Short mmCIF file of C-alpha atoms in Angstrom, two decimals:
data_model
loop_
_atom_site.label_atom_id
_atom_site.label_comp_id
_atom_site.label_asym_id
_atom_site.label_seq_id
_atom_site.Cartn_x
_atom_site.Cartn_y
_atom_site.Cartn_z
CA PRO A 1 100.20 81.85 70.93
CA ASN A 2 98.32 84.92 72.18
CA GLN A 3 101.07 85.58 74.74
CA PHE A 4 102.98 87.76 72.24
CA MET A 5 100.31 90.44 72.75
CA VAL A 6 100.93 90.84 76.50
CA THR A 7 104.55 89.89 77.16
CA GLU A 8 107.85 91.71 76.89
CA TYR A 9 109.30 89.07 74.57
CA GLY A 10 106.51 89.81 72.11
CA ASP A 11 107.54 93.46 71.75
CA GLY A 12 109.41 92.96 68.46
CA LEU A 13 106.59 91.06 66.79
CA ARG A 14 104.00 93.60 67.96
CA ARG A 15 106.11 96.44 66.60
CA VAL A 16 106.54 94.82 63.17
CA LEU A 17 102.83 94.07 62.87
CA ARG A 18 101.79 97.53 64.02
CA GLU A 19 104.27 99.47 61.89
CA GLU A 20 104.32 97.39 58.71
CA ALA A 21 101.00 95.58 58.42
CA SER A 22 97.28 96.10 58.32
CA LEU A 23 95.71 93.71 60.82
CA ASP A 24 92.58 92.28 59.28
CA GLU A 25 91.45 89.70 61.82
CA VAL A 26 92.53 88.45 65.27
CA TYR A 27 91.06 85.28 66.76
CA ASP A 28 92.01 84.82 70.42
CA PHE A 29 91.17 81.36 71.75
CA ARG A 30 92.80 82.05 75.13
CA ASP A 31 92.92 78.87 77.28
CA SER A 32 89.70 77.36 75.92
CA GLY A 33 91.38 74.19 74.64
CA VAL A 34 89.37 74.17 71.43
CA PHE A 35 92.35 72.83 69.51
CA LYS A 36 92.95 69.34 70.82
CA ASP A 37 96.74 69.35 70.59
CA ALA A 38 97.37 73.05 71.25
CA THR A 39 97.89 74.07 74.86
CA ASN A 40 99.76 77.33 74.42
CA TYR A 41 96.86 79.77 74.24
CA PRO A 42 96.39 79.82 70.45
CA ALA A 43 95.65 82.98 68.51
CA ILE A 44 95.16 83.42 64.77
CA VAL A 45 96.29 86.74 63.29
CA ILE A 46 95.50 87.58 59.67
CA ALA A 47 97.50 90.54 58.35
CA GLU A 48 98.69 92.03 55.08
CA ASP A 49 101.54 94.34 54.22
CA GLU A 50 100.58 98.03 54.47
CA PRO A 51 103.31 100.72 54.18
CA ASP A 52 100.87 103.65 54.55
CA LYS A 53 100.70 104.72 58.21
CA SER A 54 97.42 106.60 57.80
CA VAL A 55 95.77 103.51 56.33
CA ARG A 56 97.07 101.35 59.15
CA GLU A 57 95.83 103.72 61.86
CA ALA A 58 92.39 104.04 60.23
CA ASN A 59 92.06 100.28 59.96
CA ASP A 60 89.52 98.38 62.07
CA ILE A 61 90.62 94.94 63.24
CA ARG A 62 87.89 92.31 63.31
CA CYS A 63 88.35 90.52 66.63
CA VAL A 64 86.86 87.30 67.94
CA ARG A 65 87.47 86.58 71.63
CA VAL A 66 86.65 83.22 73.19
CA LYS A 67 85.28 83.65 76.70
CA ALA A 68 87.15 82.53 79.78
CA ASN A 69 84.32 80.49 81.27
CA VAL A 70 84.57 77.73 78.66
CA GLU A 71 88.05 76.53 79.56
CA GLU A 72 86.91 73.30 81.20
CA ASP A 73 87.55 70.07 79.32
CA THR A 74 83.98 69.25 78.35
CA GLY A 75 84.76 67.22 75.26
CA ARG A 76 84.85 67.79 71.52
CA GLU A 77 81.13 68.57 71.35
CA LEU A 78 81.63 71.90 73.13
CA ASP A 79 84.80 72.59 71.15
CA ASP A 80 82.85 72.10 67.95
CA GLU A 81 80.18 74.52 69.18
CA ILE A 82 82.80 77.19 69.80
CA ILE A 83 84.34 76.72 66.36
CA ALA A 84 80.87 76.86 64.82
CA ALA A 85 80.10 80.11 66.66
CA VAL A 86 83.34 81.64 65.36
CA ARG A 87 82.64 80.50 61.80
CA ASP A 88 79.01 81.65 61.78
CA HIS A 89 79.44 85.05 63.47
CA ARG A 90 82.93 86.28 62.53
CA ASP A 91 81.34 88.87 60.23
CA ASP A 92 78.90 90.14 62.87
CA PRO A 93 80.61 92.82 65.04
CA GLY A 94 78.71 93.35 68.28
CA TYR A 95 77.70 89.69 68.45
CA SER A 96 78.09 88.01 71.84
CA ASP A 97 76.95 84.65 73.18
CA GLU A 98 78.05 82.20 75.87
CA PHE A 99 81.14 81.29 73.84
CA ILE A 100 82.50 84.33 72.00
CA ASP A 101 82.54 88.10 71.61
CA VAL A 102 82.89 89.64 68.14
CA PHE A 103 83.94 93.27 67.82
CA ASP A 104 86.01 95.76 65.82
CA PHE A 105 89.05 97.43 67.35
CA SER A 106 90.86 100.37 65.80
CA GLN A 107 94.46 99.59 64.91
CA GLY A 108 95.24 103.20 65.77
CA GLU A 109 94.51 102.35 69.43
CA LEU A 110 97.49 99.98 69.54
CA GLY A 111 100.48 101.59 71.19
CA ASP A 112 104.03 100.60 72.05
CA SER A 113 102.95 98.64 75.12
CA TYR A 114 100.85 95.50 75.41
CA TRP A 115 97.89 94.96 73.11
CA SER A 116 94.53 95.02 74.85
CA LEU A 117 91.89 94.17 72.27
CA MET A 118 88.41 94.70 73.68
CA PRO A 119 84.86 95.69 72.67
CA PRO A 120 83.93 99.41 72.57
CA ASP A 121 82.07 99.47 75.90
CA GLU A 122 85.06 97.90 77.70
CA LEU A 123 87.50 100.22 75.92
CA LYS A 124 85.51 103.24 77.09
CA VAL A 125 85.84 102.17 80.74
CA PHE A 126 89.50 101.17 80.27
CA ARG A 127 90.39 104.62 78.89
CA LYS A 128 88.35 106.38 81.59
CA LEU A 129 90.31 104.62 84.32
CA GLU A 130 93.52 105.84 82.68
CA ARG A 131 92.17 109.34 82.19
CA ASN A 132 91.00 109.79 85.79
CA GLN A 133 94.04 108.29 87.51
CA THR A 134 96.31 110.55 89.53
CA ASP A 135 99.12 107.99 89.50
CA THR A 136 100.04 104.53 88.35
CA ILE A 137 101.16 101.82 90.75
CA ASP A 138 104.68 102.34 89.40
CA ASP A 139 104.53 106.00 90.51
CA VAL A 140 103.74 105.20 94.16
CA THR A 141 105.88 102.11 94.73
CA THR A 142 109.59 101.37 94.85
CA GLY A 143 109.35 97.93 93.29
CA VAL A 144 108.63 94.34 94.15
CA PHE A 145 110.86 92.25 96.39
CA GLN A 146 111.13 88.54 97.10
CA GLY A 147 110.66 86.73 100.38
CA ILE A 148 113.34 86.00 102.94
CA ARG A 149 115.82 83.14 102.74
CA THR A 150 116.96 82.04 106.19
CA GLY A 151 118.84 78.96 105.05
CA ARG A 152 117.14 76.89 107.77
CA ASN A 153 113.44 77.60 108.19
CA SER A 154 113.09 74.57 110.44
CA LEU A 155 114.98 76.51 113.14
CA PHE A 156 114.36 80.17 112.34
CA VAL A 157 110.62 79.54 111.99
CA VAL A 158 108.95 78.62 115.28
CA GLU A 159 105.55 77.85 116.71
CA VAL A 160 104.48 80.15 119.54
CA LEU A 161 102.63 77.98 122.02
CA ASP A 162 101.08 80.42 124.47
CA THR A 163 99.99 83.64 122.79
CA ASP A 164 98.35 85.07 119.69
CA ILE A 165 100.19 86.90 116.93
CA VAL A 166 103.44 88.69 117.85
CA ARG A 167 103.93 91.86 115.81
CA SER A 168 107.02 93.98 115.26
CA ASP A 169 106.06 96.41 118.05
CA ASP A 170 105.42 93.67 120.63
CA THR A 171 108.52 93.82 122.79
CA GLU A 172 109.71 92.93 126.29
CA GLN A 173 107.46 89.89 126.66
CA ILE A 174 108.39 86.24 127.11
CA VAL A 175 106.64 83.44 125.20
CA THR A 176 107.13 79.71 124.75
CA VAL A 177 108.22 78.50 121.31
CA SER A 178 109.03 75.25 119.56
CA PRO A 179 111.08 74.98 116.34
CA SER A 180 108.79 74.25 113.39
CA GLY A 181 111.07 71.49 112.15
CA GLY A 182 111.95 69.91 115.45
CA SER A 183 110.87 69.35 119.02
CA GLY A 184 111.43 70.85 122.42
CA GLU A 185 110.12 73.99 124.06
CA TYR A 186 112.06 77.20 124.69
CA LYS A 187 111.41 80.53 126.32
CA MET A 188 111.97 83.45 123.95
CA GLU A 189 111.60 87.23 124.01
CA THR A 190 109.03 88.61 121.57
CA ASP A 191 111.35 91.38 120.34
CA LEU A 192 112.68 89.44 117.33
CA LEU A 193 109.57 87.42 116.47
CA ARG A 194 107.54 88.24 113.38
CA PRO A 195 104.45 86.45 111.97
CA PHE A 196 105.46 84.20 109.09
CA LEU A 197 103.47 83.06 106.06
CA GLN A 198 104.31 79.81 104.30
CA GLY A 199 103.31 78.24 101.00
CA ASP A 200 99.99 79.46 99.70
CA GLU A 201 98.93 81.30 102.87
CA ILE A 202 98.97 84.70 101.13
CA GLN A 203 95.33 85.60 100.54
CA ARG A 204 93.23 88.69 99.86
CA TRP A 205 93.51 91.26 102.66
CA ARG A 206 95.12 88.87 105.14
CA GLY A 207 96.99 85.60 105.09
CA GLU A 208 95.44 82.25 105.87
CA TRP A 209 97.95 82.11 108.69
CA SER A 210 98.90 78.90 110.47
CA GLY A 211 100.35 80.71 113.49
CA LEU A 212 104.08 80.42 112.71
CA HIS A 213 106.64 83.13 113.53
CA VAL A 214 110.15 83.74 112.24
CA ILE A 215 113.12 84.94 114.27
CA TYR A 216 114.39 88.20 112.74
CA PRO A 217 117.87 88.90 114.21
CA TYR A 218 118.20 92.36 112.66
CA ASN A 219 117.37 95.95 113.55
CA LEU A 220 116.17 98.66 111.19
CA ASN A 221 117.95 101.98 110.67
CA LYS A 222 116.91 104.93 108.54
CA ARG A 223 119.24 107.44 106.94
CA GLY A 224 117.47 110.04 104.86
CA GLU A 225 114.92 108.15 102.79
CA GLU A 226 116.83 104.87 102.93
CA TYR A 227 116.23 102.02 105.36
CA THR A 228 118.87 99.42 106.13
CA ALA A 229 118.79 96.25 108.22
CA HIS A 230 121.78 95.47 110.44
CA LEU A 231 122.49 92.10 112.00
CA LEU A 232 122.33 92.21 115.78
CA THR A 233 125.65 91.52 117.48
CA THR A 234 126.45 88.82 120.01
CA THR A 235 126.52 91.46 122.74
CA GLN A 236 123.12 92.85 121.75
CA ILE A 237 121.34 89.50 121.64
CA ARG A 238 123.07 87.91 124.64
CA GLY A 239 122.78 91.07 126.74
CA TYR A 240 119.21 92.12 126.01
CA LEU A 241 117.57 88.91 124.75
CA PRO A 242 119.15 86.06 126.73
CA HIS A 243 116.39 83.53 126.00
CA THR A 244 116.70 84.13 122.25
CA TRP A 245 120.48 83.79 122.50
CA GLU A 246 120.11 80.50 124.37
CA TYR A 247 117.85 79.16 121.61
CA LEU A 248 120.33 80.18 118.91
CA LYS A 249 123.28 78.71 120.84
CA ASP A 250 121.44 75.41 121.27
CA HIS A 251 121.26 75.17 117.48
CA GLU A 252 124.63 76.75 116.68
CA ASP A 253 126.13 73.66 115.03
CA ILE A 254 123.20 73.31 112.63
CA LEU A 255 123.19 77.03 111.78
CA ARG A 256 126.94 77.00 111.12
CA GLY A 257 126.53 73.97 108.86
CA ARG A 258 124.01 75.58 106.52
CA GLU A 259 124.82 75.51 102.79
CA GLY A 260 127.69 73.08 103.14
CA GLY A 261 129.29 74.70 106.18
CA LYS A 262 129.34 78.27 104.90
CA TRP A 263 129.27 79.67 108.46
CA GLU A 264 131.72 77.19 110.06
CA ASP A 265 134.30 79.91 110.72
CA SER A 266 131.92 82.87 110.83
CA ASP A 267 131.38 85.21 113.77
CA GLN A 268 127.86 85.87 112.47
CA TRP A 269 126.47 82.37 112.16
CA TRP A 270 122.92 83.48 113.08
CA GLU A 271 122.46 85.67 109.98
CA TYR A 272 120.08 84.75 107.17
CA SER A 273 121.53 83.08 104.10
CA ARG A 274 120.12 85.89 101.94
CA THR A 275 120.07 89.44 103.29
CA GLN A 276 118.68 91.47 100.39
CA ASN A 277 115.56 93.57 101.00
CA LEU A 278 115.37 92.76 104.72
CA ALA A 279 114.64 96.39 105.64
CA LYS A 280 111.59 96.44 103.39
CA PHE A 281 109.81 93.83 105.48
CA GLU A 282 109.61 96.17 108.47
CA LEU A 283 107.55 98.76 106.55
CA SER A 284 103.84 98.74 105.77
CA LYS A 285 103.33 97.04 102.42
CA PRO A 286 101.08 95.04 100.14
CA ILE A 287 102.02 91.37 99.79
CA GLN A 288 100.95 89.61 96.63
CA ALA A 289 100.65 86.20 95.06
CA GLU A 290 101.83 86.00 91.45
CA ILE A 291 99.39 83.63 89.72
CA CYS A 292 95.73 84.06 90.75
CA GLU A 293 92.17 83.88 89.51
CA ARG A 294 91.57 87.38 90.83
CA ALA A 295 93.52 90.14 92.55
CA THR A 296 95.06 88.75 95.74
CA PHE A 297 96.84 91.49 97.65
CA MET A 298 97.37 91.12 101.36
CA LEU A 299 97.69 94.12 103.67
CA ASP A 300 100.60 94.40 106.08
CA ASP A 301 99.79 97.71 107.74
CA THR A 302 102.31 97.38 110.58
CA GLY A 303 105.41 96.08 108.80
CA SER A 304 105.21 92.77 110.62
CA TRP A 305 104.61 90.01 108.10
CA TYR A 306 107.39 87.85 106.67
CA PHE A 307 107.21 85.19 103.96
CA THR A 308 109.25 83.11 101.53
CA THR A 309 106.72 82.43 98.76
CA GLY A 310 105.14 85.55 97.32
CA TYR A 311 106.27 89.11 96.79
CA GLY A 312 106.21 92.31 98.79
CA VAL A 313 105.49 95.66 97.18
CA GLY A 314 107.60 98.55 98.46
CA VAL A 315 105.56 101.73 99.00
CA LYS A 316 107.23 105.13 98.67
CA ASP A 317 107.62 107.09 101.90
CA GLN A 318 105.03 109.73 101.04
CA TYR A 319 102.39 107.06 100.46
CA GLN A 320 103.14 104.82 103.46
CA ASP A 321 100.12 106.18 105.36
CA LEU A 322 97.91 105.24 102.40
CA THR A 323 98.94 101.59 102.21
CA ASN A 324 95.42 100.54 103.27
CA THR A 325 93.92 102.55 100.43
CA LEU A 326 96.50 101.22 97.97
CA VAL A 327 95.68 97.60 98.83
CA ALA A 328 91.95 98.37 98.58
CA GLN A 329 92.42 99.70 95.06
CA LEU A 330 94.63 96.77 94.05
CA ASN A 331 91.94 94.34 95.24
CA SER A 332 89.10 96.31 93.67
CA LYS A 333 87.04 95.19 90.71
CA ALA A 334 87.92 98.36 88.81
CA LEU A 335 91.66 97.66 88.83
CA ASP A 336 91.20 93.93 88.31
CA PHE A 337 89.15 94.74 85.21
CA TYR A 338 92.10 96.79 83.95
CA LEU A 339 94.74 94.18 84.78
CA LYS A 340 92.90 91.29 83.13
CA HIS A 341 92.91 93.23 79.87
CA ILE A 342 96.70 93.59 79.87
CA ALA A 343 98.00 90.50 81.71
CA ALA A 344 99.04 87.11 80.41
CA ILE A 345 96.42 84.44 80.98
CA LYS A 346 97.35 81.08 82.46
CA ALA A 347 95.63 77.72 82.21
CA GLY A 348 92.41 77.30 84.14
CA GLY A 349 91.39 80.95 84.14
CA TYR A 350 94.38 82.20 86.14
CA TYR A 351 96.22 85.44 85.41
CA SER A 352 99.75 86.66 85.92
CA TYR A 353 100.05 89.43 88.51
CA ARG A 354 103.72 90.02 87.82
CA THR A 355 105.29 93.43 88.27
CA GLN A 356 105.24 94.21 84.55
CA TYR A 357 101.42 94.21 84.70
CA VAL A 358 100.71 95.50 88.20
CA GLU A 359 102.95 98.56 87.81
CA LYS A 360 100.80 99.78 84.91
CA LEU A 361 97.57 99.83 86.92
CA PRO A 362 95.89 103.22 87.42
CA CYS A 363 95.32 104.43 90.97
CA ILE A 364 94.19 107.51 92.87
CA LEU A 365 96.34 108.35 95.89
CA SER A 366 96.80 112.09 95.44
CA GLY A 367 94.29 114.29 97.18
CA SER A 368 92.91 114.97 100.63
CA PRO A 369 93.31 112.07 103.11
CA ASP A 370 89.66 112.64 104.05
CA GLU A 371 88.70 111.23 100.65
CA PHE A 372 90.11 107.88 101.68
CA ASN A 373 88.69 107.62 105.22
CA ASP A 374 85.77 105.42 104.19
CA ILE A 375 88.10 103.04 102.37
CA THR A 376 90.50 102.87 105.32
CA ASP A 377 87.69 102.17 107.79
CA THR A 378 86.20 99.42 105.63
CA VAL A 379 89.59 97.78 105.05
CA SER A 380 90.13 97.82 108.82
CA ASP A 381 86.79 96.05 109.30
CA ILE A 382 87.71 93.39 106.73
CA VAL A 383 91.12 92.79 108.27
CA ALA A 384 89.65 92.62 111.77
CA ALA A 385 87.11 90.02 110.63
CA ILE A 386 89.75 87.85 108.96
CA ASP A 387 92.14 88.18 111.90
CA LEU A 388 89.41 87.13 114.32
CA LYS A 389 88.52 84.11 112.19
CA SER A 390 92.20 83.17 112.08
CA LYS A 391 92.35 83.48 115.86
CA THR A 392 89.46 81.04 116.32
CA GLU A 393 91.28 78.52 114.13
CA ARG A 394 94.31 78.65 116.43
CA PHE A 395 92.56 77.77 119.67
CA PRO A 396 93.80 77.61 122.37
CA GLU A 397 97.25 79.11 121.60
CA ALA A 398 95.82 82.39 120.35
CA TYR A 399 93.77 82.82 123.53
CA LEU A 400 96.43 82.09 126.13
CA GLY A 401 98.08 85.50 126.02
CA ASP A 402 95.17 86.97 127.98
CA PHE A 403 94.91 84.05 130.41
CA ASP A 404 96.84 84.27 133.67
CA GLY A 405 95.80 81.01 135.36
CA ASP A 406 97.78 77.81 135.76
CA LEU A 407 98.06 75.53 132.73
CA GLY A 408 98.55 71.84 132.23
CA TYR A 409 99.68 70.21 129.00
CA ILE A 410 98.40 67.31 126.93
CA ASP A 411 100.97 65.83 124.54
CA TYR A 412 99.62 63.71 121.72
CA GLU A 413 101.29 62.06 118.72
CA TRP A 414 99.01 61.73 115.70
CA GLN A 415 98.84 58.21 114.33
CA THR A 416 97.40 59.04 110.91
CA ARG A 417 97.79 61.97 108.54
CA ARG A 418 94.63 64.07 108.76
CA TYR A 419 94.13 67.06 106.45
CA PRO A 420 92.05 68.22 108.21
CA VAL A 421 91.28 66.54 111.53
CA ASN A 422 87.59 65.64 111.71
CA ALA A 423 87.28 65.16 115.46
CA ASP A 424 84.50 63.76 117.60
CA ILE A 425 83.82 63.36 121.32
CA GLN A 426 83.03 59.86 122.56
CA GLU A 427 82.05 58.63 126.00
CA LYS A 428 83.95 55.46 126.87
CA THR A 429 82.47 52.45 128.64
CA ASP A 430 84.08 53.51 131.91
CA GLY A 431 82.37 56.91 131.73
CA ARG A 432 85.43 58.89 130.67
CA PHE A 433 85.45 61.13 127.59
CA ALA A 434 87.83 60.79 124.65
CA VAL A 435 88.44 63.00 121.63
CA THR A 436 88.70 60.78 118.56
CA ALA A 437 89.47 61.09 114.85
CA GLY A 438 88.89 58.10 112.62
CA ARG A 439 89.80 54.69 113.96
CA SER A 440 93.42 55.27 114.88
CA ASP A 441 93.50 58.53 116.85
CA GLU A 442 92.11 58.78 120.37
CA ILE A 443 93.10 61.46 122.88
CA THR A 444 92.62 60.61 126.55
CA HIS A 445 94.40 62.24 129.47
CA PRO A 446 94.08 62.82 133.22
CA LEU A 447 93.50 66.52 132.49
CA ILE A 448 90.34 65.53 130.58
CA ASP A 449 89.25 63.16 133.37
CA GLN A 450 89.47 65.89 136.01
CA GLY A 451 86.37 66.91 138.03
CA ASP A 452 82.79 65.69 137.85
CA ARG A 453 81.06 64.45 134.71
CA GLU A 454 80.05 67.92 133.49
CA GLU A 455 83.58 69.26 133.92
CA GLN A 456 85.03 66.24 132.11
CA LYS A 457 82.64 66.82 129.22
CA LEU A 458 83.64 70.50 129.15
CA ARG A 459 87.32 69.58 129.06
CA ALA A 460 86.70 67.16 126.20
CA GLN A 461 84.95 69.99 124.32
CA TYR A 462 88.03 72.14 124.92
CA VAL A 463 90.38 69.50 123.49
CA HIS A 464 87.99 68.93 120.57
CA ALA A 465 88.14 72.66 119.74
CA ALA A 466 91.94 72.51 119.93
CA VAL A 467 92.31 69.75 117.32
CA ASP A 468 89.24 69.88 115.05
CA GLY A 469 90.04 71.29 111.61
CA ARG A 470 93.82 71.22 112.09
CA ASN A 471 96.14 69.70 109.50
CA MET A 472 98.25 67.05 111.22
CA LYS A 473 100.86 64.69 109.82
CA SER A 474 101.32 61.11 110.90
CA GLY A 475 103.81 61.11 113.76
CA GLU A 476 103.40 64.83 114.41
CA GLN A 477 103.40 65.82 118.07
CA GLN A 478 100.77 68.28 119.29
CA THR A 479 100.90 69.96 122.68
CA ILE A 480 97.58 71.28 123.98
CA ALA A 481 97.70 73.76 126.84
CA ILE A 482 94.62 73.46 129.07
CA PRO A 483 93.73 75.39 132.25
CA GLU A 484 94.02 73.46 135.49
CA SER A 485 90.82 75.03 136.83
CA GLN A 486 87.29 74.47 135.58
CA SER A 487 86.68 78.23 135.55
CA GLY A 488 89.71 78.69 133.29
CA VAL A 489 88.40 76.14 130.79
CA GLU A 490 84.99 77.83 130.87
CA GLN A 491 86.58 81.25 130.33
CA LEU A 492 88.51 80.23 127.22
CA ILE A 493 85.66 78.27 125.65
CA GLU A 494 83.31 81.19 126.27
CA SER A 495 85.79 83.55 124.56
CA LEU A 496 86.03 81.17 121.60
CA GLU A 497 82.25 80.89 121.25
CA THR A 498 81.85 84.68 121.43
CA ASP A 499 84.42 85.11 118.67
CA HIS A 500 82.73 82.43 116.54
CA GLN A 501 79.47 84.36 116.84
CA THR A 502 81.16 87.63 115.88
CA VAL A 503 82.75 86.02 112.82
CA GLU A 504 79.39 84.61 111.69
CA GLU A 505 77.83 88.08 111.89
CA MET A 506 80.49 89.67 109.68
CA ASP A 507 79.98 89.64 105.91
CA ILE A 508 83.27 90.27 104.12
CA GLU A 509 81.61 90.17 100.69
CA ASP A 510 79.38 93.10 101.69
CA LEU A 511 82.41 95.04 102.95
CA GLU A 512 84.29 94.34 99.69
CA ALA A 513 81.26 95.56 97.74
CA GLU A 514 81.38 98.83 99.71
CA ILE A 515 85.02 99.28 98.75
CA ASP A 516 84.27 98.55 95.09
CA GLN A 517 81.54 101.19 95.03
CA THR A 518 83.78 103.77 96.71
CA ILE A 519 86.56 103.14 94.18
CA TYR A 520 84.10 103.35 91.30
CA ASP A 521 83.20 106.76 92.76
CA LEU A 522 86.87 107.78 92.90
CA PHE A 523 87.27 107.06 89.20
CA GLY A 524 83.92 108.61 88.33
CA LEU A 525 82.40 105.51 86.74
CA THR A 526 78.70 105.74 85.88
CA GLY A 527 76.19 103.01 86.67
CA ASP A 528 76.42 101.64 83.14
CA GLU A 529 80.21 101.65 83.27
CA ARG A 530 80.16 99.78 86.58
CA ASP A 531 77.92 97.18 84.96
CA VAL A 532 80.51 96.73 82.20
CA VAL A 533 83.16 95.98 84.82
CA GLU A 534 80.93 93.61 86.77
CA ASP A 535 79.76 91.76 83.65
CA TYR A 536 83.33 91.35 82.39
CA LEU A 537 84.54 89.93 85.70
CA GLN A 538 81.69 87.43 85.74
CA VAL A 539 83.29 85.85 82.69
CA PHE A 540 87.01 86.64 82.84
#
C-alpha cells in the first residue's frame, strides 16, 4: 500500500529503498478502487539495486498519480479507463488528464521524512512554503491533547435552559439547567459551566454547537510557565456556589458509583474520572478533528470550549495572543496544500490530520503583530457570523439571557424520532393554533391559546421557531420557555428575525477567501503559484 510513504511504520522500508535502490517507477493509485479486491491504497514501486549514492541521487523517478476525484465506485468501465490512461501515458512526463498525472521526481529530493512525490510546479510551491516559514507548527505548540473524561457525561453535561453560551469568564450569575441524560431542572451558578462539544460538532472556525455545557469543578493555577488544574474543595463549592453543590449532592450516589464504585469511599467524588490535561482547556487553543476532507480547525480564543471527541492543540505562552492567526493559517489553502502532500489518505477522499503531519506544517508567527491584524479581524468576523447562526438555531434559550419579563413553560414529549423536526403551523377547527410535525406530534397549550387571534398566531410562530430544525428523539421531553406577555413574544421573535437577516447577509466563503489571499501574501506566493494551490485542492 502507498501508506508506507507517509507513515512512521514505513520508515524502515523508505530508508532501504532510498539508500540501496534506484527507484525507476512509482504508481500511486491512492483510494481510487481501480483494483477490485484491493482496498488498502495500492501502490506499485519498481526499483533495482544501486550501491552508488551519486547515481541514486541523480536518478529521476517516473511517477504516475491517480487523482482523488475518481474514488467513487462507478463500475469497472471507469476503472478500465484509468488503467488504460496509465498504460498509454506512463512514458509521457508532464501528461495530465481527468484521471492521472505523470511526472518525474528526483530521487535526490527524498529525505529521511515522509515521501511527497509531486509534479515540478507543485514541488516549487511546496519548497517555497518551507523556505519562507518562520516556524513550524511544532515550534509554536506544546503538543496535542485529548478531550475530557468525566466518567458520567449524563450528569456533568447539562442543558442551560434560559441563556446563551456561558464562557469561562461568565461568573456570579444564576441559570437554570437540566442534566443532559436525565430530567428535572436546577438552579446553578455560571462559574463552573463551560460550553461543551459532542460527537462531530467540531467544525472549521467554530463548533456546530448544540447548546450543551459541562460542569468543570476545578480552578486553574499558574506557576512560572506551567498551568495546573486543582479540584475545588467541598468548602469552596458549598460556600461560594451553593446551587452547584446542591446539584452535585442530588447526584452523589451516581457519581460515587462511577466505574464500578471507584469513588464509594472517596472524599472527592465530584472529580472527573480522567484528570490529565485539564489545565490546557482553560487556555486559548485550536481544536481539531482528526479525519477530514479538508483542514478543520476550530478556534477557542477564550479558553472556554470543552469536548470529548477531537483534540486540542496547546499553544506556547509567547504565541497565545496569536491563536487567531495560527488557526487561520491551519485552515488556509496554503497549509492544506502542504499537508495533503505529506498526510496519509483515507477512503473517500479523507485525510489524516494527526499530530505527526500537522506538526510539520510551515507557519509564519514571528514578526510585528501589525502584520496579522487583517487576519485577526477577518477571523473575528467569521467566528461572529457562525456564533450568530448557532444562536438562531437555539431559539429561544439563547435569547432569554437578555429578557427580563415573566416566562411560562410548555412541556412536550416527542412521540416520534425526528432528525430534524420539520414543523408546521395548523389552525384547528375550533380556531386554535397547533404546531405539528408529521402525523404523530402536535403541540397545543394554553400559553399558545392566550390573547386574540393575532396573538395566538404569533405565539404559534414562536413555538414553531423553538422546535423547527431540532433533532428530537422519541420520548424526549422538550421544555419551551415563552413570555407571558404579547410584547415579550414580539420582542424575542423580532430579535430572532433580525439575527436571521444578519446571518443571510454574511458570506463566510468570501471571508475565508480574504484570509487565503492574506496568507498567500505572507508566504510570498505569486499569482501562478496560488493557481497551483487552488488547482490542486480542486482535485485532492
